[in-house]
CSV table of C-alpha atoms and ligand atoms in Angstrom, one decimal:
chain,number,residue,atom,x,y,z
A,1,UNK,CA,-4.1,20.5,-12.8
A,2,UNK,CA,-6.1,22.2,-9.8
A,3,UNK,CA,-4.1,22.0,-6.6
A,4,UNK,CA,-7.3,22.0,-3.3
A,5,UNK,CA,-7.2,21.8,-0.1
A,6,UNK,CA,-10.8,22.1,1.2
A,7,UNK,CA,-13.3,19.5,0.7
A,8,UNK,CA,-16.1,21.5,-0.4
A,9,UNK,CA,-14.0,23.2,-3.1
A,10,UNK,CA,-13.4,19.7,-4.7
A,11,UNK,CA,-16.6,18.0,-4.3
A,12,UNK,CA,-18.1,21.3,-6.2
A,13,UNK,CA,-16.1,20.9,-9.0
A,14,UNK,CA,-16.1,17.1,-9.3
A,15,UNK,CA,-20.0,17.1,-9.2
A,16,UNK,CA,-19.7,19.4,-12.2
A,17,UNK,CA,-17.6,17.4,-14.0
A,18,UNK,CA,-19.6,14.0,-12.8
A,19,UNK,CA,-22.8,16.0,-14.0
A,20,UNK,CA,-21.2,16.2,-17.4
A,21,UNK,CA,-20.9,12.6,-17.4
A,22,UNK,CA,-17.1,11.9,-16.4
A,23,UNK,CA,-15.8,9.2,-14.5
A,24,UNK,CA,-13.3,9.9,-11.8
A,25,UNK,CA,-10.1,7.5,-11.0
A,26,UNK,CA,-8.8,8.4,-7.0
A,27,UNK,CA,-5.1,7.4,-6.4
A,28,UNK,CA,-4.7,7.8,-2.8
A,29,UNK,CA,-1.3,8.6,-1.8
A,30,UNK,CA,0.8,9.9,1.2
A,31,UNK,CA,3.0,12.1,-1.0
A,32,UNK,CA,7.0,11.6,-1.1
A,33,UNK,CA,6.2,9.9,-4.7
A,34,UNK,CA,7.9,8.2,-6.9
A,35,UNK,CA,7.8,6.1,-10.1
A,36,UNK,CA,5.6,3.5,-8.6
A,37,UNK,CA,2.9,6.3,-7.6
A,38,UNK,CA,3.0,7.6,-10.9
A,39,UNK,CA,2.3,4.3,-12.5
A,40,UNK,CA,-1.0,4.1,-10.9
A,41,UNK,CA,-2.0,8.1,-11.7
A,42,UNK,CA,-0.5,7.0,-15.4
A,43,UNK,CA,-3.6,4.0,-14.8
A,44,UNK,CA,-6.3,6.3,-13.8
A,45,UNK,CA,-5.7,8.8,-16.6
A,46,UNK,CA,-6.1,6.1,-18.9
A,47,UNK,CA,-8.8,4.4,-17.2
A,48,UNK,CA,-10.9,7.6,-16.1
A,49,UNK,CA,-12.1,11.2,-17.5
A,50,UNK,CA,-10.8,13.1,-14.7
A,51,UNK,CA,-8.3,11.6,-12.0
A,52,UNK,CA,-7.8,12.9,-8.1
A,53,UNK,CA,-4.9,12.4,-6.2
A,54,UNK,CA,-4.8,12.7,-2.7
A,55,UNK,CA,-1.8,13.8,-0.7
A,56,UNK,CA,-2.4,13.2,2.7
A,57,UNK,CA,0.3,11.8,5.5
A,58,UNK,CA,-2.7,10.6,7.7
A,59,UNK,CA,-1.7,10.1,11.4
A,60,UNK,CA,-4.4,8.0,12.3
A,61,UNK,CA,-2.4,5.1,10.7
A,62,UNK,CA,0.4,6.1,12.4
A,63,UNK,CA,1.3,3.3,15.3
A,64,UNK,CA,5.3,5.1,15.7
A,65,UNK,CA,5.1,8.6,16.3
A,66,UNK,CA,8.5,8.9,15.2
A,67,UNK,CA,7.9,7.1,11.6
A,68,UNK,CA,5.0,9.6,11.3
A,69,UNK,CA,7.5,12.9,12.2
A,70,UNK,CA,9.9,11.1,9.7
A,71,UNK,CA,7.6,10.6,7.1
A,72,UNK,CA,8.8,12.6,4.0
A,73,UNK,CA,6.5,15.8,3.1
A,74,UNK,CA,7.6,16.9,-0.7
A,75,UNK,CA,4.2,18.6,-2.0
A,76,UNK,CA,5.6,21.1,-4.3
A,77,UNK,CA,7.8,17.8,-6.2
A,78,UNK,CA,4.8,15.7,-6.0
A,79,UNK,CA,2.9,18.0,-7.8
A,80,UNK,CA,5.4,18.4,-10.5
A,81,UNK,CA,5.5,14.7,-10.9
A,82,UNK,CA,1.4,14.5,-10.9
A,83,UNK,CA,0.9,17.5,-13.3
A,84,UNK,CA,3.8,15.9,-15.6
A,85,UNK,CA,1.4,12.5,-15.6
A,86,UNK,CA,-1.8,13.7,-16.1
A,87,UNK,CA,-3.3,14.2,-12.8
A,88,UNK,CA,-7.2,16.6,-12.6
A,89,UNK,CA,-7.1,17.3,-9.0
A,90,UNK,CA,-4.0,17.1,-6.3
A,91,UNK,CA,-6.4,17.3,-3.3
A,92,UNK,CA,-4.1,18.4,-0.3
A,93,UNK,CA,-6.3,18.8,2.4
A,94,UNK,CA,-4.8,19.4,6.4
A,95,UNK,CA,-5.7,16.9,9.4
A,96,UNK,CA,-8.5,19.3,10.4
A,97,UNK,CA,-9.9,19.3,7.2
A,98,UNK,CA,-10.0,15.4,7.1
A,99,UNK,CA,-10.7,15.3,11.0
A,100,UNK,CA,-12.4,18.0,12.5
A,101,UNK,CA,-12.9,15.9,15.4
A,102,UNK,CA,-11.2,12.8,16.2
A,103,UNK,CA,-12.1,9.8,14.0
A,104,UNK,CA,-13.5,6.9,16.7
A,105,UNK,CA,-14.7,4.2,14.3
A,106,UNK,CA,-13.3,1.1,14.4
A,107,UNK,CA,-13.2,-0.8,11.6
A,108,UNK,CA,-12.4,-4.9,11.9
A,109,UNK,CA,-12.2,-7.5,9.1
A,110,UNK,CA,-10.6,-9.9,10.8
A,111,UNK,CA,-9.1,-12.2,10.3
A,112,UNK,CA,-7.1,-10.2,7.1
A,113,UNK,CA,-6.4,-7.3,9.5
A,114,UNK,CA,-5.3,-9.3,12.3
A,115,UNK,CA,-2.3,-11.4,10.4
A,116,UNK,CA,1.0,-10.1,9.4
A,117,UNK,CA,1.1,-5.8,9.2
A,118,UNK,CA,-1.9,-6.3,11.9
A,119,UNK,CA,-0.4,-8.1,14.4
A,120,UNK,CA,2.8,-5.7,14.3
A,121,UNK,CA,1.1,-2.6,13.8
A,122,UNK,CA,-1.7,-2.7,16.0
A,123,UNK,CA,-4.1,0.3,14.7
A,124,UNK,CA,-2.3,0.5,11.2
A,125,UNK,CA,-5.0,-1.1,9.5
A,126,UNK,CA,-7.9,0.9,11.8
A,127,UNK,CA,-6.4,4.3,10.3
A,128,UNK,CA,-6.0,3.4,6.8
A,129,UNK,CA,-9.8,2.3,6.5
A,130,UNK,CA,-10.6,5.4,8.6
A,131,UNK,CA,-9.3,7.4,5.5
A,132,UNK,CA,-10.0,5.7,2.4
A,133,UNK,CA,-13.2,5.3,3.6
A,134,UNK,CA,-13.2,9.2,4.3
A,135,UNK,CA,-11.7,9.6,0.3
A,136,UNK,CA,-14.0,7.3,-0.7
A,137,UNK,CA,-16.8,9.7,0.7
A,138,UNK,CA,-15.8,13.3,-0.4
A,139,UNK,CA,-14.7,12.2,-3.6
A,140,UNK,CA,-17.1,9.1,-4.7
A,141,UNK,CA,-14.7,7.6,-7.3
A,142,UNK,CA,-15.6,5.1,-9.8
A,143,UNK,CA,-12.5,3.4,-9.7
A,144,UNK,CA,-9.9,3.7,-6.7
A,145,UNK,CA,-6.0,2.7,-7.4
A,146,UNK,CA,-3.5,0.8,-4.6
A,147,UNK,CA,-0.2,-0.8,-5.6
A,148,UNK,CA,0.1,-4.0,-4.8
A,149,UNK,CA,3.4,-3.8,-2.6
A,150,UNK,CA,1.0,-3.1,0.4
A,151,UNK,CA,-0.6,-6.5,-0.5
A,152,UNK,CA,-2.3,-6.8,3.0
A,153,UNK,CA,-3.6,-3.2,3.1
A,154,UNK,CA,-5.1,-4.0,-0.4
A,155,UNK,CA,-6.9,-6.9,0.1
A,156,UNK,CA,-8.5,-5.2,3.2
A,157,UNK,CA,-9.7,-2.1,1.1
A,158,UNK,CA,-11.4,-4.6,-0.9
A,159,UNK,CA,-13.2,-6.5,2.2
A,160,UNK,CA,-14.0,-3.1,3.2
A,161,UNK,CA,-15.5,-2.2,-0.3
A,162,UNK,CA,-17.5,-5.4,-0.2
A,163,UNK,CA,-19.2,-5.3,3.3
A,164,UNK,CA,-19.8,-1.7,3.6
A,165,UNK,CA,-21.1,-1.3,-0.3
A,166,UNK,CA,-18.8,0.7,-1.7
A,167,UNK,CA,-19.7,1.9,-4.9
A,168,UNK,CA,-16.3,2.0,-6.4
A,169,UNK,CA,-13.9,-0.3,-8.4
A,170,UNK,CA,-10.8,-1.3,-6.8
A,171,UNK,CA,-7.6,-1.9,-9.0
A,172,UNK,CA,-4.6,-3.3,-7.9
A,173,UNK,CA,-1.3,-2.3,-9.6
A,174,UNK,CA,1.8,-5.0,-9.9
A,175,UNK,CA,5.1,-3.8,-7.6
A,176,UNK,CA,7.7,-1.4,-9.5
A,177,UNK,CA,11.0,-1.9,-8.7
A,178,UNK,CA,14.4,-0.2,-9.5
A,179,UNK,CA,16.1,-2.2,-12.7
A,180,UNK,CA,17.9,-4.2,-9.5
A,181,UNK,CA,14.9,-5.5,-8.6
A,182,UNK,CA,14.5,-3.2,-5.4
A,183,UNK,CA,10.8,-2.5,-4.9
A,184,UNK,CA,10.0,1.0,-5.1
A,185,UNK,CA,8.9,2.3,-2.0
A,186,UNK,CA,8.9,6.6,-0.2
A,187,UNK,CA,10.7,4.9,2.5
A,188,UNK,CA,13.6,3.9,0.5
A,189,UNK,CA,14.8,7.8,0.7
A,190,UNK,CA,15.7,7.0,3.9
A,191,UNK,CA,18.2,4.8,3.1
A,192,UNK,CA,22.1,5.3,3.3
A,193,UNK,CA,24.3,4.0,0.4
A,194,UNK,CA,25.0,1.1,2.0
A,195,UNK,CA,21.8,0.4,3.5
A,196,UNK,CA,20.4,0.7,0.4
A,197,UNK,CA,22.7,-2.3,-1.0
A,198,UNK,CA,21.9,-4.5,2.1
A,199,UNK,CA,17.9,-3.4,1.3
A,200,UNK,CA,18.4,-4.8,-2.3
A,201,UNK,CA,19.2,-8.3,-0.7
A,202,UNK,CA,15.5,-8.8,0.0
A,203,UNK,CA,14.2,-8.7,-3.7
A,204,UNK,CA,17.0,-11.2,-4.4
A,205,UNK,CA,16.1,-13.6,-1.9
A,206,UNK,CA,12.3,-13.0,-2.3
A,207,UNK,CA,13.0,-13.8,-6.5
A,208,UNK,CA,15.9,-17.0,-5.8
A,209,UNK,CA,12.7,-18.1,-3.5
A,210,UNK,CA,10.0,-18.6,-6.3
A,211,UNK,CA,13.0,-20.9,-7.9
A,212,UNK,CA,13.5,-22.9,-4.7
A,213,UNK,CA,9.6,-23.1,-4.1
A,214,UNK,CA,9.5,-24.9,-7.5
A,215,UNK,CA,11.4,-27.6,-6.0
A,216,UNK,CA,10.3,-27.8,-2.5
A,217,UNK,CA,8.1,-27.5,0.1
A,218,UNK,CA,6.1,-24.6,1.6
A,219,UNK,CA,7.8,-24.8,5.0
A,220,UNK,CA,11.0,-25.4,3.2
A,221,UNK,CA,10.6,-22.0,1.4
A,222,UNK,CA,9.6,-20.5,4.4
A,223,UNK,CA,13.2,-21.8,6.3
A,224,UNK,CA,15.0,-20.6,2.9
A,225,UNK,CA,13.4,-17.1,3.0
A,226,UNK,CA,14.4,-16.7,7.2
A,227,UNK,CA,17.7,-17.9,6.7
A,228,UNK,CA,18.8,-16.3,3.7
A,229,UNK,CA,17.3,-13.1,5.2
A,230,UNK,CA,18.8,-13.4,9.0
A,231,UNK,CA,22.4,-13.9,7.8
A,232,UNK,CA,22.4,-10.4,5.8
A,233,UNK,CA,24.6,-7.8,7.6
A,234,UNK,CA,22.0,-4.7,8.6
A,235,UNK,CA,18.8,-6.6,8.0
A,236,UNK,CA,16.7,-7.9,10.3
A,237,UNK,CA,13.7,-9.9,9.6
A,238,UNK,CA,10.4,-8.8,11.0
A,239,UNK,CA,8.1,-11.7,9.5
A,240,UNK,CA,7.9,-13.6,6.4
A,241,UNK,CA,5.1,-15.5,5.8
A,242,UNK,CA,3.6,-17.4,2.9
A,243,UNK,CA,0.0,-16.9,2.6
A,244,UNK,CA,-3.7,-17.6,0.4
A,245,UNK,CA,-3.7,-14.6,-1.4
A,246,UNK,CA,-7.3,-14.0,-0.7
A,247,UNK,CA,-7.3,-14.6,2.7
A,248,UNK,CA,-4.2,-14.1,4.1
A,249,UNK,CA,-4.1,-16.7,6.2
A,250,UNK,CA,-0.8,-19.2,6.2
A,251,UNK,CA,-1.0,-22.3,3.4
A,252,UNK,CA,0.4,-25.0,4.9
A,253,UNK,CA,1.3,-27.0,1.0
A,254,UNK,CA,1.4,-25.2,-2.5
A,255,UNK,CA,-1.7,-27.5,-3.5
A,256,UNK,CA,-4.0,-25.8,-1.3
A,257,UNK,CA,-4.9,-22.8,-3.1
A,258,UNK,CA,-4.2,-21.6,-6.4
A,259,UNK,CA,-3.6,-18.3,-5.4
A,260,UNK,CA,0.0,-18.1,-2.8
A,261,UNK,CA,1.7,-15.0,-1.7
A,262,UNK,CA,5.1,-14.7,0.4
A,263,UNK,CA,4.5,-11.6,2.5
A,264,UNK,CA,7.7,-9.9,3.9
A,265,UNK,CA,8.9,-7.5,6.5
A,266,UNK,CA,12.4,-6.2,7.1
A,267,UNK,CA,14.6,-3.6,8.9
A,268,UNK,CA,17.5,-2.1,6.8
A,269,UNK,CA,19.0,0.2,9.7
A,270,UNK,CA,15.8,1.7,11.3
A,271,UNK,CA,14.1,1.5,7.8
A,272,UNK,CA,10.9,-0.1,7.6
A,273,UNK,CA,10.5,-2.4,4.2
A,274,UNK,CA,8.0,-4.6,2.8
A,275,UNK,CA,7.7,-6.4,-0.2
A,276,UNK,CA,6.3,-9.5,-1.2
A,277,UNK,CA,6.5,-12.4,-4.4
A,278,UNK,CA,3.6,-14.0,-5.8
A,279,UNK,CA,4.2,-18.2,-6.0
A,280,UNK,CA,1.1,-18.8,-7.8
A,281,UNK,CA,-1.5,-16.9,-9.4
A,282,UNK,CA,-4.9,-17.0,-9.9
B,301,PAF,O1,-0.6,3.2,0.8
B,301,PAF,C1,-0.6,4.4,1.3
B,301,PAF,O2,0.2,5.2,0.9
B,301,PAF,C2,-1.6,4.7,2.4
B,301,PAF,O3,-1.8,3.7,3.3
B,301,PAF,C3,-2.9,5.2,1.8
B,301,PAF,C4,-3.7,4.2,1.1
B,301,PAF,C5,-2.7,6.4,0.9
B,301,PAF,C6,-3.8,5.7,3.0
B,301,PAF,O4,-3.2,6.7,3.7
């Protein structure tokens, strides 16, 4: 595994390598990984010839300052953890080397980027298309890897794929989750002992959900979800919303599409979680 930091450096040896014929799998990351991460390298290596992995906390999709200070920065473990599953390239570039001047595009594909992580993180969804688009470019993969926790973020990757021509394959990978059904997430090494019991509350409710929605209405699963949430001790409920899972936008009955997400947002202290449940599947 080569460890690179400048741009040039990598697209030199993956234009060797794509010369030779090999296909390259990207998993872009923001480092502090963890089991779920290496699922999706574990993906591309089986997938792809050679695999890159970016490790890049980019600001740009920063809209808290504070959450991007925070953000844990582990390179020399992440590497262990990506040489130990396989990983070609760990490309680590710096903010310079990503943005040697500031990055003014604006990117819209509303409405998927205006619902839900949009509406609460105004400019989240601007950054992250600013740099997988900017992956996307240096490293020209055939196939690109996203987990599905960030459901929203994923289904905007793929609008962005479709309307700017993209030339890559985008594959979503199912949630990991502790064995207590707590989804796997960087964040959740910011949580205390006990706020990590109070976090696990909102896989159990999300799950006791699916078996309520069997047996009621959409709205009525939406009430269950709040309610269940709002009377935990240390959580508090940013959104919960049940959703097409194409298009994000709000179902108002489970016969309406086939595809139906429940999308959810929660504070464990000053923790930021999300998660979310499928209801029906394509
Ligand atoms: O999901 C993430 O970790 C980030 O949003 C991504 C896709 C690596 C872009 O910085």
């Amino acid at each position: 595994m080569r460890v690179v930091n400048i741009i040039e450096g990598l697209q030199a040896e993956l234009s060797a390598l794509k010369a030779q014929g090999k296909t390259v799998g990207l998993v872009p990351t923001m480092g502090a990984l963890h089991a779920g991460h290496a699922s999706l390298v574990k993906r591309s290596v089986a997938e792809n010839d050679v695999t890159v992995v970016s490790v890049f906390v980019n600001p740009t999709q920063f809209n808290d300052k504070i959450d991007l200070i925070k953000y844990p920065r582990t390179l020399d473990a992440d590497c262990k953890l990506l040489e130990a599953n396989g990983a070609s390239f760990v490309f680590a570039p710096s903010v310079e080397e990503i943005y040697p001047q500031e990055d003014t595009r604006q990117f819209s594909f509303a409405p998927l980027d205006t619902v839900m992580e949009g509406a609460f993180r105004p400019g989240h969804f601007n950054g992250v298309c600013q740099i997988v688009s900017r992956l996307f470019d240096v490293v020209q993969p055939h196939k690109a890897y996203f987990g599905e926790k960030d459901f929203q973020q994923l289904a905007i990757i793929r609008e962005m794929v479709r309307q700017l021509h993209y030339n890559v394959e985008i594959v979503g990978c199912p949630i990991l989750r502790e064995e207590d059904g707590l989804a796997l997430s960087s964040r959740n090494a910011r949580l205390s002992a006990s706020e990590r019991e109070n976090a696990l509350k909102i896989s159990q409710v999300l799950f006791k959900s699916r078996t309520f929605a069997a047996t009621h209405s959409v709205s009525e699963t939406q009430q269950f979800v709040e309610d269940a949430i709002t009377v935990q001790p240390g959580l508090r409920l940013e959104y919960f919303e049940i959703v097409d899972g194409n298009t994000l936008q709000r179902v108002g009955y489970w016969e309406e599409t086939p595809y139906v997400v429940g999308c959810i947002t929660v504070f464990c202290g000053e923790v930021r979680l999300i998660d979310n449940i499928k209801y029906k599947e394509l």
